[in-house]
Amino acid sequence: MPTMGALHAGHLSLLRAARAENDTVVMSLFVNPAQFVDQTDLARYPRDRERDLALAEEAGVDLVFAPSAEEMYPPGYQTWLEVTDLGSNLEGRFRPGHFRGVATVVLKLFTIVRPRRAYFGQKDAQQAEVIRRMIRDLALEVELRVLPTVRDADGLALSSRNALLSPEERKRALALPHALATGDAVSARALLAESNGLEVDYVEVADFDPPVLAAAVRVGSTRLIDNVPLEGDPQ
Ligand code: AMP
């Protein structure tokens, strides 16, 4: 299970599933510079290695792979994987190069760890879709497991970036799950337009598996993404 650390209950639910379904569980802990478009975002990304290692142990992880950036991208590194169309939509439009960094690091993690199954969260629906496409396109022998988004009691999707919100920003951020809960892009856009001080990057229905209503907003200097699966087309 790939992670960037600052583990929360969303990560732990994936680890729990991995623990239940496999003999050996490997978790990676790597804040992947290649998937950060904004260097400030990379610098302020929450990191707490000791706590993460303790939580991983508690969750029954057998091995934590925590490479340095230099190990993953040694001098002269120049090989990149691009999932072209999927990687340039939605999130890709606002974070050009993000999914190139994601696909490349996940493929490299797969090559090193050789997992039978890999665990991802529905929270990052487009990321799961990019990985699904990569697995198909490159005929990788990895079974993709995507697990539901874990939320706080008030509806906010758990995210390592939530730690960067002030209490007041966190309250404002609730407009995001409230808007998505309408399940309708027009209503969600209207609700977000009314809410105080949220900058909307996009609110779109995406034809993923399953289809989702997805959105990205900025609350102060923190960018949050979330989505809800839509009923209907079983494809
Ligand atoms: P990250 O450490 O943010 O790269 O996340 C590692 C994995 O945990 C990714 O597959 C995420 O989609 C997943 N994840 C993050 N937040 C949640 C959440 N609230 N519920 C379920 N999965 C999550």
Tab-separated table of C-alpha atoms and ligand atoms in Angstrom:
chain	number	residue	atom	x	y	z
A	1	MET	CA	0.000	0.000	0.000
A	2	PRO	CA	1.577	3.247	-1.148
A	3	THR	CA	1.313	6.209	1.245
A	4	MET	CA	2.860	9.618	1.707
A	5	GLY	CA	2.578	9.246	5.469
A	6	ALA	CA	0.851	11.465	8.037
A	7	LEU	CA	-1.357	8.425	8.459
A	8	HIS	CA	-5.019	8.785	9.402
A	9	ALA	CA	-8.059	6.507	9.628
A	10	GLY	CA	-8.403	6.511	5.809
A	11	HIS	CA	-4.955	4.945	5.457
A	12	LEU	CA	-5.690	2.573	8.330
A	13	SER	CA	-8.827	1.244	6.642
A	14	LEU	CA	-6.747	0.338	3.573
A	15	LEU	CA	-4.121	-1.301	5.770
A	16	ARG	CA	-6.834	-3.247	7.596
A	17	ALA	CA	-8.149	-4.602	4.286
A	18	ALA	CA	-4.627	-5.419	3.133
A	19	ARG	CA	-3.911	-7.194	6.428
A	20	ALA	CA	-7.111	-9.255	6.128
A	21	GLU	CA	-6.562	-10.259	2.500
A	22	ASN	CA	-2.843	-11.034	2.325
A	23	ASP	CA	-0.078	-13.000	4.025
A	24	THR	CA	2.396	-10.146	3.858
A	25	VAL	CA	1.663	-6.423	3.920
A	26	VAL	CA	4.154	-3.855	2.651
A	27	MET	CA	3.495	-0.162	3.122
A	28	SER	CA	5.546	2.500	1.416
A	29	LEU	CA	6.144	5.807	3.096
A	30	PHE	CA	7.396	8.318	0.586
A	31	VAL	CA	6.479	11.952	0.018
A	32	ASN	CA	7.051	11.782	-3.707
A	33	PRO	CA	8.548	15.075	-4.917
A	34	ALA	CA	7.712	14.192	-8.530
A	35	GLN	CA	3.972	14.463	-7.949
A	36	PHE	CA	4.126	17.906	-6.351
A	37	VAL	CA	3.717	20.685	-8.825
A	38	ASP	CA	4.077	23.401	-6.230
A	39	GLN	CA	7.296	23.378	-4.182
A	40	THR	CA	5.621	25.194	-1.262
A	41	ASP	CA	3.010	22.420	-1.139
A	42	LEU	CA	5.833	19.846	-0.963
A	43	ALA	CA	7.644	21.770	1.777
A	44	ARG	CA	4.566	22.129	3.989
A	45	TYR	CA	3.231	18.573	3.452
A	46	PRO	CA	2.791	17.077	6.964
A	47	ARG	CA	5.459	14.543	7.975
A	48	ASP	CA	5.615	12.424	11.128
A	49	ARG	CA	7.739	9.385	10.495
A	50	GLU	CA	7.937	8.034	14.055
A	51	ARG	CA	4.165	8.184	14.489
A	52	ASP	CA	3.624	6.601	11.051
A	53	LEU	CA	5.993	3.727	11.853
A	54	ALA	CA	4.197	3.108	15.169
A	55	LEU	CA	0.766	3.150	13.457
A	56	ALA	CA	2.007	0.839	10.708
A	57	GLU	CA	3.284	-1.614	13.290
A	58	GLU	CA	-0.015	-1.459	15.180
A	59	ALA	CA	-1.886	-2.112	11.921
A	60	GLY	CA	0.171	-5.271	11.400
A	61	VAL	CA	2.281	-4.048	8.493
A	62	ASP	CA	5.149	-6.500	7.914
A	63	LEU	CA	7.488	-4.149	6.135
A	64	VAL	CA	7.666	-0.392	5.659
A	65	PHE	CA	9.561	0.795	2.598
A	66	ALA	CA	10.616	4.381	3.271
A	67	PRO	CA	13.146	5.396	0.629
A	68	SER	CA	14.795	8.791	0.348
A	69	ALA	CA	14.133	10.954	-2.703
A	70	GLU	CA	17.725	10.275	-3.811
A	71	GLU	CA	17.136	6.521	-3.729
A	72	MET	CA	14.031	6.798	-5.873
A	73	TYR	CA	15.392	9.490	-8.201
A	74	PRO	CA	19.182	9.174	-8.219
A	75	PRO	CA	21.272	11.651	-10.208
A	76	GLY	CA	20.633	11.156	-13.911
A	77	TYR	CA	17.095	9.830	-13.394
A	78	GLN	CA	15.085	10.481	-16.570
A	79	THR	CA	12.402	7.827	-17.061
A	80	TRP	CA	8.778	8.892	-16.738
A	81	LEU	CA	5.432	7.266	-17.276
A	82	GLU	CA	2.542	9.284	-18.632
A	83	VAL	CA	-1.117	8.202	-18.671
A	84	THR	CA	-1.897	10.713	-21.344
A	85	ASP	CA	-5.617	11.574	-21.500
A	86	LEU	CA	-6.707	10.564	-18.012
A	87	GLY	CA	-3.676	12.218	-16.513
A	88	SER	CA	-4.355	15.587	-18.088
A	89	ASN	CA	-8.058	15.997	-17.135
A	90	LEU	CA	-9.581	17.446	-13.979
A	91	GLU	CA	-6.778	17.325	-11.395
A	92	GLY	CA	-4.287	17.071	-14.239
A	93	ARG	CA	-5.480	20.369	-15.643
A	94	PHE	CA	-4.773	22.158	-12.358
A	95	ARG	CA	-1.697	20.133	-11.453
A	96	PRO	CA	0.102	19.462	-14.739
A	97	GLY	CA	2.654	16.674	-14.270
A	98	HIS	CA	1.018	15.420	-11.057
A	99	PHE	CA	-0.189	12.094	-12.475
A	100	ARG	CA	3.060	11.585	-14.345
A	101	GLY	CA	4.735	11.685	-10.925
A	102	VAL	CA	2.099	9.389	-9.429
A	103	ALA	CA	2.166	6.798	-12.223
A	104	THR	CA	5.961	6.752	-12.305
A	105	VAL	CA	6.417	6.297	-8.573
A	106	VAL	CA	3.661	3.685	-8.297
A	107	LEU	CA	5.134	1.675	-11.166
A	108	LYS	CA	8.562	1.888	-9.530
A	109	LEU	CA	7.078	0.822	-6.169
A	110	PHE	CA	5.354	-2.116	-7.905
A	111	THR	CA	8.653	-3.107	-9.516
A	112	ILE	CA	10.504	-3.014	-6.209
A	113	VAL	CA	7.838	-4.580	-3.969
A	114	ARG	CA	6.196	-6.932	-6.532
A	115	PRO	CA	2.794	-6.910	-4.825
A	116	ARG	CA	0.002	-9.284	-5.764
A	117	ARG	CA	-2.579	-6.679	-4.719
A	118	ALA	CA	-2.333	-2.914	-4.331
A	119	TYR	CA	-4.597	-0.780	-2.154
A	120	PHE	CA	-5.844	2.685	-3.040
A	121	GLY	CA	-8.554	5.001	-1.701
A	122	GLN	CA	-11.650	6.150	-3.550
A	123	LYS	CA	-10.877	9.559	-1.987
A	124	ASP	CA	-8.406	10.034	-4.841
A	125	ALA	CA	-10.750	8.712	-7.524
A	126	GLN	CA	-8.740	9.977	-10.473
A	127	GLN	CA	-5.544	8.529	-9.049
A	128	ALA	CA	-7.240	5.118	-8.755
A	129	GLU	CA	-8.441	5.470	-12.343
A	130	VAL	CA	-4.940	6.377	-13.560
A	131	ILE	CA	-3.472	3.346	-11.781
A	132	ARG	CA	-6.222	1.070	-13.181
A	133	ARG	CA	-5.420	2.325	-16.686
A	134	MET	CA	-1.682	1.866	-16.152
A	135	ILE	CA	-2.170	-1.708	-14.912
A	136	ARG	CA	-4.290	-2.535	-17.977
A	137	ASP	CA	-2.153	-0.726	-20.510
A	138	LEU	CA	1.112	-2.235	-19.296
A	139	ALA	CA	-0.399	-5.682	-18.509
A	140	LEU	CA	0.869	-5.506	-14.942
A	141	GLU	CA	0.072	-8.497	-12.768
A	142	VAL	CA	-1.330	-6.520	-9.875
A	143	GLU	CA	-4.880	-6.655	-8.567
A	144	LEU	CA	-6.150	-3.167	-7.811
A	145	ARG	CA	-8.248	-2.800	-4.671
A	146	VAL	CA	-10.039	0.528	-4.198
A	147	LEU	CA	-11.685	1.161	-0.835
A	148	PRO	CA	-14.344	3.704	0.149
A	149	THR	CA	-13.528	7.186	1.388
A	150	VAL	CA	-13.311	7.463	5.166
A	151	ARG	CA	-14.840	10.667	6.536
A	152	ASP	CA	-14.937	12.498	9.846
A	153	ALA	CA	-18.292	12.457	11.646
A	154	ASP	CA	-19.142	15.858	10.122
A	155	GLY	CA	-18.569	14.581	6.568
A	156	LEU	CA	-15.124	16.010	5.780
A	157	ALA	CA	-13.047	13.391	3.949
A	158	LEU	CA	-9.939	12.506	5.945
A	159	SER	CA	-6.796	13.857	4.348
A	160	SER	CA	-3.267	14.441	5.564
A	161	ARG	CA	-3.714	18.025	4.363
A	162	ASN	CA	-6.587	18.606	6.838
A	163	ALA	CA	-3.876	19.086	9.470
A	164	LEU	CA	-2.922	22.286	7.652
A	165	LEU	CA	-6.395	23.859	8.134
A	166	SER	CA	-7.093	26.320	10.948
A	167	PRO	CA	-10.252	25.516	12.957
A	168	GLU	CA	-12.053	28.270	11.076
A	169	GLU	CA	-10.858	26.982	7.669
A	170	ARG	CA	-11.896	23.475	8.620
A	171	LYS	CA	-15.444	24.701	9.226
A	172	ARG	CA	-15.490	26.416	5.844
A	173	ALA	CA	-14.149	23.252	4.204
A	174	LEU	CA	-17.351	21.409	5.154
A	175	ALA	CA	-19.059	23.155	2.241
A	176	LEU	CA	-17.161	20.712	-0.016
A	177	PRO	CA	-18.763	17.441	1.218
A	178	HIS	CA	-22.100	19.222	1.611
A	179	ALA	CA	-22.019	20.367	-2.012
A	180	LEU	CA	-20.948	16.940	-3.305
A	181	ALA	CA	-23.681	15.231	-1.304
A	182	THR	CA	-26.220	16.751	-3.739
A	183	GLY	CA	-24.817	14.341	-6.341
A	184	ASP	CA	-25.425	16.981	-8.977
A	185	ALA	CA	-22.782	19.229	-10.540
A	186	VAL	CA	-25.064	22.251	-11.044
A	187	SER	CA	-26.396	22.184	-7.468
A	188	ALA	CA	-22.913	21.545	-6.079
A	189	ARG	CA	-21.470	24.506	-8.004
A	190	ALA	CA	-24.283	26.749	-6.737
A	191	LEU	CA	-23.722	25.688	-3.121
A	192	LEU	CA	-19.978	26.242	-3.374
A	193	ALA	CA	-20.486	29.645	-5.005
A	194	GLU	CA	-22.575	30.693	-1.989
A	195	SER	CA	-20.087	29.435	0.570
A	196	ASN	CA	-17.685	31.899	2.093
A	197	GLY	CA	-14.122	32.069	0.979
A	198	LEU	CA	-13.767	28.796	-0.934
A	199	GLU	CA	-12.009	29.038	-4.275
A	200	VAL	CA	-13.360	26.387	-6.625
A	201	ASP	CA	-10.984	24.783	-9.128
A	202	TYR	CA	-13.605	22.440	-10.609
A	203	VAL	CA	-16.817	20.538	-9.913
A	204	GLU	CA	-17.341	17.866	-12.564
A	205	VAL	CA	-18.946	14.520	-13.184
A	206	ALA	CA	-16.169	12.145	-14.209
A	207	ASP	CA	-16.767	8.960	-16.127
A	208	PHE	CA	-14.620	6.799	-13.882
A	209	ASP	CA	-15.316	3.332	-12.506
A	210	PRO	CA	-17.598	4.085	-10.703
A	211	PRO	CA	-18.658	7.472	-12.128
A	212	VAL	CA	-18.146	10.244	-9.567
A	213	LEU	CA	-19.010	13.838	-8.876
A	214	ALA	CA	-15.560	15.242	-8.120
A	215	ALA	CA	-14.396	18.630	-6.932
A	216	ALA	CA	-11.309	20.536	-5.887
A	217	VAL	CA	-11.387	23.680	-3.784
A	218	ARG	CA	-8.896	25.907	-2.068
A	219	VAL	CA	-9.438	26.951	1.529
A	220	GLY	CA	-6.865	29.595	2.382
A	221	SER	CA	-3.589	28.124	1.139
A	222	THR	CA	-4.742	24.490	1.380
A	223	ARG	CA	-6.175	22.647	-1.603
A	224	LEU	CA	-8.698	19.883	-0.923
A	225	ILE	CA	-10.197	17.285	-3.257
A	226	ASP	CA	-13.181	15.044	-2.694
A	227	ASN	CA	-15.733	13.053	-4.670
A	228	VAL	CA	-18.865	10.973	-4.299
A	229	PRO	CA	-19.609	7.901	-6.385
A	230	LEU	CA	-22.757	8.349	-8.492
A	231	GLU	CA	-25.328	5.668	-8.870
A	232	GLY	CA	-26.478	4.486	-12.221
A	233	ASP	CA	-24.193	3.306	-14.983
A	234	PRO	CA	-22.614	0.178	-13.503
A	235	GLN	CA	-19.652	0.617	-15.844
B	1	AMP	P1	-1.684	9.530	0.483
B	1	AMP	O1	-0.831	9.216	1.663
B	1	AMP	O2	-2.467	10.780	0.607
B	1	AMP	O3	-0.938	9.418	-0.820
B	1	AMP	O4	-2.782	8.385	0.454
B	1	AMP	C1	-2.417	7.030	0.403
B	1	AMP	C2	-3.642	6.234	0.020
B	1	AMP	O5	-4.654	6.421	1.009
B	1	AMP	C3	-4.225	6.684	-1.318
B	1	AMP	O6	-4.604	5.540	-2.078
B	1	AMP	C4	-5.408	7.501	-0.905
B	1	AMP	O7	-6.454	7.498	-1.864
B	1	AMP	C5	-5.846	6.792	0.354
B	1	AMP	N1	-6.639	7.696	1.178
B	1	AMP	C6	-6.329	8.958	1.557
B	1	AMP	N2	-7.336	9.515	2.265
B	1	AMP	C7	-8.314	8.572	2.327
B	1	AMP	C8	-9.620	8.538	2.913
B	1	AMP	N3	-10.122	9.565	3.581
B	1	AMP	N4	-10.348	7.409	2.777
B	1	AMP	C9	-9.846	6.341	2.087
B	1	AMP	N5	-8.632	6.316	1.524
B	1	AMP	C10	-7.871	7.417	1.628
